mmCIF file of C-alpha atoms in Angstrom:
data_model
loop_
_atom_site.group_PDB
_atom_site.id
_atom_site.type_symbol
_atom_site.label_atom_id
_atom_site.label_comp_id
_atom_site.label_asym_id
_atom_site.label_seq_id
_atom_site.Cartn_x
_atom_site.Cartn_y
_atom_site.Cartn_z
ATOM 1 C CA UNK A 129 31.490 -10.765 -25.339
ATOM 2 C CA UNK A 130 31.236 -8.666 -22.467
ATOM 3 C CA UNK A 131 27.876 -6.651 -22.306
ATOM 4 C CA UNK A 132 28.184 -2.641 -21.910
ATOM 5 C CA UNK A 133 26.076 -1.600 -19.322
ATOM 6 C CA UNK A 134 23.201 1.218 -20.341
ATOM 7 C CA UNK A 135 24.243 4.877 -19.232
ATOM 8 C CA UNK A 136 22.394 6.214 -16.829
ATOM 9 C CA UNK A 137 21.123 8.262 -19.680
ATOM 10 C CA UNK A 138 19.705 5.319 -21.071
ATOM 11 C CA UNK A 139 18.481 4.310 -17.698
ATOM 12 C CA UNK A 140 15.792 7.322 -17.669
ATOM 13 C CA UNK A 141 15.389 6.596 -21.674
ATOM 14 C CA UNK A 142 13.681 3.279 -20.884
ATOM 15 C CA UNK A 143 11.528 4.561 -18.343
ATOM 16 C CA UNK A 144 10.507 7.485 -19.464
ATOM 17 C CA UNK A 145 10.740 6.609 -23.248
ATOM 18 C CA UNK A 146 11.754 9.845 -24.028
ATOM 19 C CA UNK A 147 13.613 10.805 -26.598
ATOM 20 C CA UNK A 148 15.395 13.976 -24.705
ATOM 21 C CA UNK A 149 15.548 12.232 -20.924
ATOM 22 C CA UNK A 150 16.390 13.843 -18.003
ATOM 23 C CA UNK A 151 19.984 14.262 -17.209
ATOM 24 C CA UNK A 152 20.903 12.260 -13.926
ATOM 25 C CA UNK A 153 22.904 14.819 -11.422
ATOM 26 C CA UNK A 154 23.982 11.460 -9.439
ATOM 27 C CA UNK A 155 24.415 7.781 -10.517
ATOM 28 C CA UNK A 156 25.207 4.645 -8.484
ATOM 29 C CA UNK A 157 24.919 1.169 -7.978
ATOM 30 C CA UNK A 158 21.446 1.766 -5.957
ATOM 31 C CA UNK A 159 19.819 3.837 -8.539
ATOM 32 C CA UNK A 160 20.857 1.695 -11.003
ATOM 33 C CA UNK A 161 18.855 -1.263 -10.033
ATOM 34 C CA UNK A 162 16.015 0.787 -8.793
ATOM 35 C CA UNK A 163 15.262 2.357 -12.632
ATOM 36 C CA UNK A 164 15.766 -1.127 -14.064
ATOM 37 C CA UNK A 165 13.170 -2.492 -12.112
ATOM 38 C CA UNK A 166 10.609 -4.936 -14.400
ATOM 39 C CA UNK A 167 7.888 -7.736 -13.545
ATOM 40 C CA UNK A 168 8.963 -11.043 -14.217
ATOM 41 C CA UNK A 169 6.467 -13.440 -14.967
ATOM 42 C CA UNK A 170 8.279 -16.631 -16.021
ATOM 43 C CA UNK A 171 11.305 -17.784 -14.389
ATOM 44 C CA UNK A 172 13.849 -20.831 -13.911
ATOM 45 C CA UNK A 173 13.231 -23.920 -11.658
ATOM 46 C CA UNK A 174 16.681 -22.581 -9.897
ATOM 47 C CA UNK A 175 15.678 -22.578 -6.232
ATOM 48 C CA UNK A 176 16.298 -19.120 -3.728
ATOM 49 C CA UNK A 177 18.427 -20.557 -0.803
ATOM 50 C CA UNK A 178 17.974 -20.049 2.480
ATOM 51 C CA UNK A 179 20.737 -17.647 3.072
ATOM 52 C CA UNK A 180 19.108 -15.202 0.087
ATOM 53 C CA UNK A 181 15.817 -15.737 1.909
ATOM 54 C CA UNK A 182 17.568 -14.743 5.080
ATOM 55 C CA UNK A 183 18.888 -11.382 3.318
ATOM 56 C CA UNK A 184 16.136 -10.115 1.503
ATOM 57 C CA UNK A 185 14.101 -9.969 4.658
ATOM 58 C CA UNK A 186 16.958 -8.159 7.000
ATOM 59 C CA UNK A 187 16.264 -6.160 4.243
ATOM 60 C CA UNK A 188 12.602 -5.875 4.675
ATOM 61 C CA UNK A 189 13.307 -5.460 8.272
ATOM 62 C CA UNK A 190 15.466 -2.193 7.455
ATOM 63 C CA UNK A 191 12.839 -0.318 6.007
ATOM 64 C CA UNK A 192 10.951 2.355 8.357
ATOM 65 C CA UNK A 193 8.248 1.265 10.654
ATOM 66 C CA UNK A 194 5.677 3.244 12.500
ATOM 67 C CA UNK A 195 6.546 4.286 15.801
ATOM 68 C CA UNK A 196 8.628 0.653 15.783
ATOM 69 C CA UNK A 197 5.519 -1.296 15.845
ATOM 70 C CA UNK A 198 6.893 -3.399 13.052
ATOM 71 C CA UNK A 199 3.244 -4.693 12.531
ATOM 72 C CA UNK A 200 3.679 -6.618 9.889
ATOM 73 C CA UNK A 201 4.694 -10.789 8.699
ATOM 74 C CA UNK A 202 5.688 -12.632 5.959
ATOM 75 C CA UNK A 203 5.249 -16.106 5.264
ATOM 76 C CA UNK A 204 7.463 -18.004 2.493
ATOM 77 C CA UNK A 205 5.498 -20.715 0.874
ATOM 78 C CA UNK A 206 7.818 -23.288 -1.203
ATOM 79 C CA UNK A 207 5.415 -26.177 -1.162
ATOM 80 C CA UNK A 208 4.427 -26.976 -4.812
ATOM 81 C CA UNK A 209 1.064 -27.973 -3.929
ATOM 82 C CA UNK A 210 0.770 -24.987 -1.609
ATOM 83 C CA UNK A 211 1.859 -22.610 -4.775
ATOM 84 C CA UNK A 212 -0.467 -24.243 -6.652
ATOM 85 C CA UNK A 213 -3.629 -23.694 -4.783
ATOM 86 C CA UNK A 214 -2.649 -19.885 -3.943
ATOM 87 C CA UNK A 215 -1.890 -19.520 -7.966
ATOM 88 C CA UNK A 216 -5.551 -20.994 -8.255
ATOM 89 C CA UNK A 217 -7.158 -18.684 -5.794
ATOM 90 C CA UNK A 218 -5.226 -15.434 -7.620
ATOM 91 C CA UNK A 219 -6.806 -16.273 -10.836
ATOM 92 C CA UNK A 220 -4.793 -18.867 -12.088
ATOM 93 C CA UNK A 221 -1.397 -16.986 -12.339
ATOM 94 C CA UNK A 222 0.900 -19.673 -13.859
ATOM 95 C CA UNK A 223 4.554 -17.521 -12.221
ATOM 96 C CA UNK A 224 3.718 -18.046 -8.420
ATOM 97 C CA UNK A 225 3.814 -22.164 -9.486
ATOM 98 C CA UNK A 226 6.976 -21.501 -11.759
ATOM 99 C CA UNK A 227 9.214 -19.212 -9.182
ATOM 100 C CA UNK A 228 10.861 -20.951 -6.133
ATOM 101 C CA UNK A 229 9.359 -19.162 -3.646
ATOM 102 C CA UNK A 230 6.070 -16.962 -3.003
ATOM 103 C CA UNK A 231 6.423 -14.202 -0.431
ATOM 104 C CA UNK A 232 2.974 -13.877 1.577
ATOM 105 C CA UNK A 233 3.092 -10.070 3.117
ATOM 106 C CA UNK A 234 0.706 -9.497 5.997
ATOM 107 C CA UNK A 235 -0.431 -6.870 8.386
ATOM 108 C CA UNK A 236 0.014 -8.731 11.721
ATOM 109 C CA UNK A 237 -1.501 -7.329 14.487
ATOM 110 C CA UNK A 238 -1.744 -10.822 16.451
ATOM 111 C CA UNK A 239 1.638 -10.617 17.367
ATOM 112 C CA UNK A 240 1.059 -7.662 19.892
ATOM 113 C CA UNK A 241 -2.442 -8.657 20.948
ATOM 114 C CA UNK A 242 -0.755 -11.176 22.312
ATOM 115 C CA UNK A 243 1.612 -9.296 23.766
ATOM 116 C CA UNK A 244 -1.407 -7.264 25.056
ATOM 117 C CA UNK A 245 -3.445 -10.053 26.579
ATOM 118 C CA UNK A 246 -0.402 -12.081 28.056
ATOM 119 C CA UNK A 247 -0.504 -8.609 30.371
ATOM 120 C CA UNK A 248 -3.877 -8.208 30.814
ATOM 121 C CA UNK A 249 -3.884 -4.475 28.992
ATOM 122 C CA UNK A 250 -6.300 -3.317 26.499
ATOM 123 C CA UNK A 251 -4.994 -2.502 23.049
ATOM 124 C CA UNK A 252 -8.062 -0.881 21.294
ATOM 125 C CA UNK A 253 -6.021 1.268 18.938
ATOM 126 C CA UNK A 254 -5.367 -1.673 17.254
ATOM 127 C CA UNK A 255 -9.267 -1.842 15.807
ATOM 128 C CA UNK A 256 -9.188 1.850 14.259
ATOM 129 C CA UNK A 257 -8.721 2.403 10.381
ATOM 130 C CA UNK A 258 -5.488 4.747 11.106
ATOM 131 C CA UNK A 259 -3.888 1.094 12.871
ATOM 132 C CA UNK A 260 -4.679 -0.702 9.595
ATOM 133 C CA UNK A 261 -3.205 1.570 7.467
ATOM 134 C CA UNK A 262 -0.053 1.353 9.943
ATOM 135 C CA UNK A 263 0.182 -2.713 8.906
ATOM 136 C CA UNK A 264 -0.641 -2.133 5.036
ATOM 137 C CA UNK A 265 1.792 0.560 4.637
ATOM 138 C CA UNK A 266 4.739 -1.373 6.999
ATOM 139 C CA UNK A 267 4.235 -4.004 4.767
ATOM 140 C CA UNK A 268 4.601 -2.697 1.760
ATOM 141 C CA UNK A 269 7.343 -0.550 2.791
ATOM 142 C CA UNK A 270 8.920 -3.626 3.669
ATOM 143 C CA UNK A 271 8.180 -5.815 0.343
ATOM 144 C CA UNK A 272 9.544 -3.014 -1.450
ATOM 145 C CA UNK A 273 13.028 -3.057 0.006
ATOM 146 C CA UNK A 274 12.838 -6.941 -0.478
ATOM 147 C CA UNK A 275 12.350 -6.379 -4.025
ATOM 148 C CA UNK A 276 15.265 -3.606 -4.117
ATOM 149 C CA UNK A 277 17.832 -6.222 -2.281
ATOM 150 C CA UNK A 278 16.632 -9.351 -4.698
ATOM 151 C CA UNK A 279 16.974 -7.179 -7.719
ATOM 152 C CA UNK A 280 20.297 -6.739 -6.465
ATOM 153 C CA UNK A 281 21.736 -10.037 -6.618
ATOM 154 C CA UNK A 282 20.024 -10.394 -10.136
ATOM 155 C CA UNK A 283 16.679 -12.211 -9.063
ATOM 156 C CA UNK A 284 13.402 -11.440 -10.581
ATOM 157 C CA UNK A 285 10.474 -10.125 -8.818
ATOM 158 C CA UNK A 286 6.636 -9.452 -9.050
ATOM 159 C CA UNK A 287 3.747 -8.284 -7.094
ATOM 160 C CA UNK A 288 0.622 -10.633 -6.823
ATOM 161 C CA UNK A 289 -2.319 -8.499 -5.549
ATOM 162 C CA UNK A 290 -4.953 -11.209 -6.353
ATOM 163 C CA UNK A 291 -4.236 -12.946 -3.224
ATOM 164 C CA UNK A 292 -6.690 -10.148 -2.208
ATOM 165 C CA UNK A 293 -9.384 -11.750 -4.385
ATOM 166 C CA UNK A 294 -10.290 -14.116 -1.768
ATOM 167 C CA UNK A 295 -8.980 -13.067 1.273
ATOM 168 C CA UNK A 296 -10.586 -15.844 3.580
ATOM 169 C CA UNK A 297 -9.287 -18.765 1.474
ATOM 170 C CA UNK A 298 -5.621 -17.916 1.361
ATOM 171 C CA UNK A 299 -5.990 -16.999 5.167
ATOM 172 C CA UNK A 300 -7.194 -20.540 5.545
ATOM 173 C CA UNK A 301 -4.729 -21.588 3.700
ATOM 174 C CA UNK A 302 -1.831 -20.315 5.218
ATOM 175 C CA UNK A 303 -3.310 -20.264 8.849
ATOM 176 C CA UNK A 304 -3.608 -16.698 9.487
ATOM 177 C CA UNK A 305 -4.806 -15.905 12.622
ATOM 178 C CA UNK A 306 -7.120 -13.373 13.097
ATOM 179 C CA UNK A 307 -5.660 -10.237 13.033
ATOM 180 C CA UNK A 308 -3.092 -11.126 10.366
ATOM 181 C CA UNK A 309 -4.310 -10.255 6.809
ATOM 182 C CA UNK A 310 -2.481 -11.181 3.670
ATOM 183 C CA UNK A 311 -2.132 -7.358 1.839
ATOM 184 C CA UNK A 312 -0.250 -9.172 -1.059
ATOM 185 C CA UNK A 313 2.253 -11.550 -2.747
ATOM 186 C CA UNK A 314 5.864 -11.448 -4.011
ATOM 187 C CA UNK A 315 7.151 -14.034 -6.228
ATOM 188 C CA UNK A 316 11.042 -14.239 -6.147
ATOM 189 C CA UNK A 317 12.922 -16.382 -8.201
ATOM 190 C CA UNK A 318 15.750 -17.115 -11.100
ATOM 191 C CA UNK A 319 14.443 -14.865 -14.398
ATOM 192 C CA UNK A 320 13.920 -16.882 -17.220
ATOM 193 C CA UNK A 321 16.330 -15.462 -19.927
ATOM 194 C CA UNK A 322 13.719 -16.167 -22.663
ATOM 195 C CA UNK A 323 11.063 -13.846 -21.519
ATOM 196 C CA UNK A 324 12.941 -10.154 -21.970
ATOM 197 C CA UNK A 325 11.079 -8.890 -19.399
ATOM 198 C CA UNK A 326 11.250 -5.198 -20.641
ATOM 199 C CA UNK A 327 10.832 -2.112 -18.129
ATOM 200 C CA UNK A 328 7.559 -0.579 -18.551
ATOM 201 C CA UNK A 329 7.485 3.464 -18.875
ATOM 202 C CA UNK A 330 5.843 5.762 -16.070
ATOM 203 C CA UNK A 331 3.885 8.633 -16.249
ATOM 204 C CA UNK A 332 5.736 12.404 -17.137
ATOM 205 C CA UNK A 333 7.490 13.080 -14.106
ATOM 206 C CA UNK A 334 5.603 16.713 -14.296
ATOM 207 C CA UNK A 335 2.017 14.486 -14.183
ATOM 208 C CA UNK A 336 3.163 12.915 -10.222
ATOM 209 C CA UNK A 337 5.429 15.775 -9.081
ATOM 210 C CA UNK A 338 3.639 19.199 -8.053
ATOM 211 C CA UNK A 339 5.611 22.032 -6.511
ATOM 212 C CA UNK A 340 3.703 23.614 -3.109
ATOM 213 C CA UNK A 341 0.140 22.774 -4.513
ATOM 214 C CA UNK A 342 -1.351 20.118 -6.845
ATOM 215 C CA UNK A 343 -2.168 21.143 -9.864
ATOM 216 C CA UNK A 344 -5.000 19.052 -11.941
ATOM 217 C CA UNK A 345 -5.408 21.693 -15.139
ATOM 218 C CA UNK A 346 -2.506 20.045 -16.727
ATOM 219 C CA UNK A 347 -3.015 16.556 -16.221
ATOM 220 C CA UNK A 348 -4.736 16.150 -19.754
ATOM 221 C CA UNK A 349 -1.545 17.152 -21.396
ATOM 222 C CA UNK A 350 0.537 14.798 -19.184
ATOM 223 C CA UNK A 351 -1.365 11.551 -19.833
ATOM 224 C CA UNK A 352 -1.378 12.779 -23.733
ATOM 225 C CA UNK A 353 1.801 12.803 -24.135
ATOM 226 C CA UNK A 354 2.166 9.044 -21.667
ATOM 227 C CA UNK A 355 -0.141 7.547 -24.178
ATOM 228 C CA UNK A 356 2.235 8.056 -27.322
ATOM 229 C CA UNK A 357 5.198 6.901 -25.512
ATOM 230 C CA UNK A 358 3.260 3.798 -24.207
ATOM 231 C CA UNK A 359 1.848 2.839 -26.938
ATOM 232 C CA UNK A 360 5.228 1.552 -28.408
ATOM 233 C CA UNK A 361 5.716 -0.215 -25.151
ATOM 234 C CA UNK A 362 2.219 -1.816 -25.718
ATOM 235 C CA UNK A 363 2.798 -2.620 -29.191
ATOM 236 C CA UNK A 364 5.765 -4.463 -28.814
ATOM 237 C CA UNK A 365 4.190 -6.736 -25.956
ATOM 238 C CA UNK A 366 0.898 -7.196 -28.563
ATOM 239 C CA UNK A 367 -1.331 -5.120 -26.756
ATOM 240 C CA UNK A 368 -3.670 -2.804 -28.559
ATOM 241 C CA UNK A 369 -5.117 -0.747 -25.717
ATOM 242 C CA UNK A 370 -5.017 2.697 -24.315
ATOM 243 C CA UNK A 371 -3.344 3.599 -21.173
ATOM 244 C CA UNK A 372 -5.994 5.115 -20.504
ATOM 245 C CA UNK A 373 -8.664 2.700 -21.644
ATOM 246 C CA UNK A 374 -6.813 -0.469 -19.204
ATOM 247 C CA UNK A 375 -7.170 1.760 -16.399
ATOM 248 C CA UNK A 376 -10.380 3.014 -16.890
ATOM 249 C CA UNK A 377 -11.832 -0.437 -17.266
ATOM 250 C CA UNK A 378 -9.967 -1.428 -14.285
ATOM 251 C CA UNK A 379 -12.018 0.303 -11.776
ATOM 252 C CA UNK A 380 -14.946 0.900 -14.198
ATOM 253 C CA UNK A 381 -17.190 -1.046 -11.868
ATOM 254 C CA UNK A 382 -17.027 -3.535 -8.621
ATOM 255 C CA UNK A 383 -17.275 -6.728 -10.665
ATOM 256 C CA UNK A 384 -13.755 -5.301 -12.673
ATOM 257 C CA UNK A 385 -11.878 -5.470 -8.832
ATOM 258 C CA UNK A 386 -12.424 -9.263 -9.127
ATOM 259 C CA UNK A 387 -13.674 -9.654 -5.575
ATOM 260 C CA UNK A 388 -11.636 -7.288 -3.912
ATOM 261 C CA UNK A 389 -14.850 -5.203 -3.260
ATOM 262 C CA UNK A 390 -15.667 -7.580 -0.568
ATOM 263 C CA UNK A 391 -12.129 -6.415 1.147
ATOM 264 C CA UNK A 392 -14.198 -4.238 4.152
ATOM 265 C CA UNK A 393 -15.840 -7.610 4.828
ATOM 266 C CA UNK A 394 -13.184 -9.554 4.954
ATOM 267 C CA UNK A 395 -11.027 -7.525 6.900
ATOM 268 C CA UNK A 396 -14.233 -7.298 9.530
ATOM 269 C CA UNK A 397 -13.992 -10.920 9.261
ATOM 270 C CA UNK A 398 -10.797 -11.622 10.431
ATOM 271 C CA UNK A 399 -9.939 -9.192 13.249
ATOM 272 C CA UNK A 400 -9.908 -5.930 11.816
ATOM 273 C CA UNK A 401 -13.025 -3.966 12.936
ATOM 274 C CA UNK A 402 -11.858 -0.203 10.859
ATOM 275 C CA UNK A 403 -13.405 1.848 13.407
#
């Protein structure tokens, strides 16, 4: 039988959960796959080729860059033991072992120190907290179209921030130079039909979008009205939580960032001073 595809009606529905969504103006191909984005966490031995690979980072390579500094790297790790021993480091997460291939993002600024010290000039912009935002963001702008591109072709996708847990081991793992920091993960791989990954609702679009000046008096309403149409997200998924409660508790103290308090120090520690 051949499956109907949601309207784009239906394609705000889901992630907004609203009963009355908003009515798209456009609608195409693009949009389509970016509102039916989802985390999958369990997925098919099925391997990603080395073609895909190739595509989904000329994709990452299309996405803007800072002045062209392009200060960022990724490294794709295949090797089951290697998978294995990052999975262990990000708290045990069973998908980066399952999926065929684990996306390592990095801020590389080794690349043009290099560059720098092959010509005998000084590059000590490179050390100030404005440069290291430059690599964070450039790689995450990057990952992002990844993800876009692999959705796409029907692959499965999801961020693994706990590589940030302990930020010297996976560099030590993987070899980083200093000056090249691992920011995060992407698994990529085959979605295991049997999971239903299910697209989570956002926040009210009137909670994120403010017209000329931010407006806080209202934001009380906006989660309100989040937490009823979450909750029947979180039910069906067996959670009993809050919205409100799981975020709270996730920056309720330094323990709750599971290490990733120590990320000043470990940036420090491998080349990037944050002056």
């Amino acid at each position: 039988m051949t499956q109907i595809a949601p309207t784009p009606t239906d394609a705000l529905r889901q992630r907004y959960r609203d009963a009355a969504p908003l009515e798209p103006a456009h609608w195409n191909p693009v949009l389509r796959v970016l509102h039916d984005h989802r985390s999958v966490r369990r997925y098919l031995p099925d391997p990603v080729s080395d073609d895909t690979l190739r595509l989904l980072i000329s994709a990452a390579q299309s996405a803007p860059t800072s002045s062209n500094l392009q200060v960022w790297s990724v490294i794709a790790v295949r090797d089951e033991a290697r998978k294995a021993r990052l999975a262990a480091l990000a708290g045990g997460q069973a998908h980066i072992e399952q999926a065929p291939v684990l996306l390592v993002w990095t801020a590389d600024f080794a690349r043009l120190r290099q560059l720098a010290d092959d010509r005998g000039v000084p590059l000590d912009g490179a050390d100030y907290l404005e440069s290291s935002y430059v690599g964070f963001i450039d790689a995450a702008l990057a990952a992002q179209n990844a993800v876009v591109a692999a959705e796409s072709l029907g692959l499965g996708t999801v961020y693994i921030g706990a590589l940030r847990n302990q930020p010297e081991q996976v560099a030590a793992e993987l070899r980083l130079p200093p000056q090249v920091f691992a920011v995060f993960g992407l698994v990529v791989g085959h979605p295991d039909p049997t999971e239903l990954a299910a697209v989570k609702p956002r926040l009210p679009q009137a909670a994120v979008l403010h017209h000329e000046t931010y407006e806080l008096a209202d934001q009380r309403e906006h989660v309100a009205r989040y937490e009823e149409r979450i909750a029947e997200f979180y039910a069906e998924q067996g959670l009993t939580h809050s919205w409100t409660e799981r975020v709270l508790d996730r920056l309720a103290s330094a323990r709750s960032l599971n290490g990733r308090d120590r990320l000043r120090e470990a940036l420090a520690g491998h080349g990037f001073p944050l002056r």
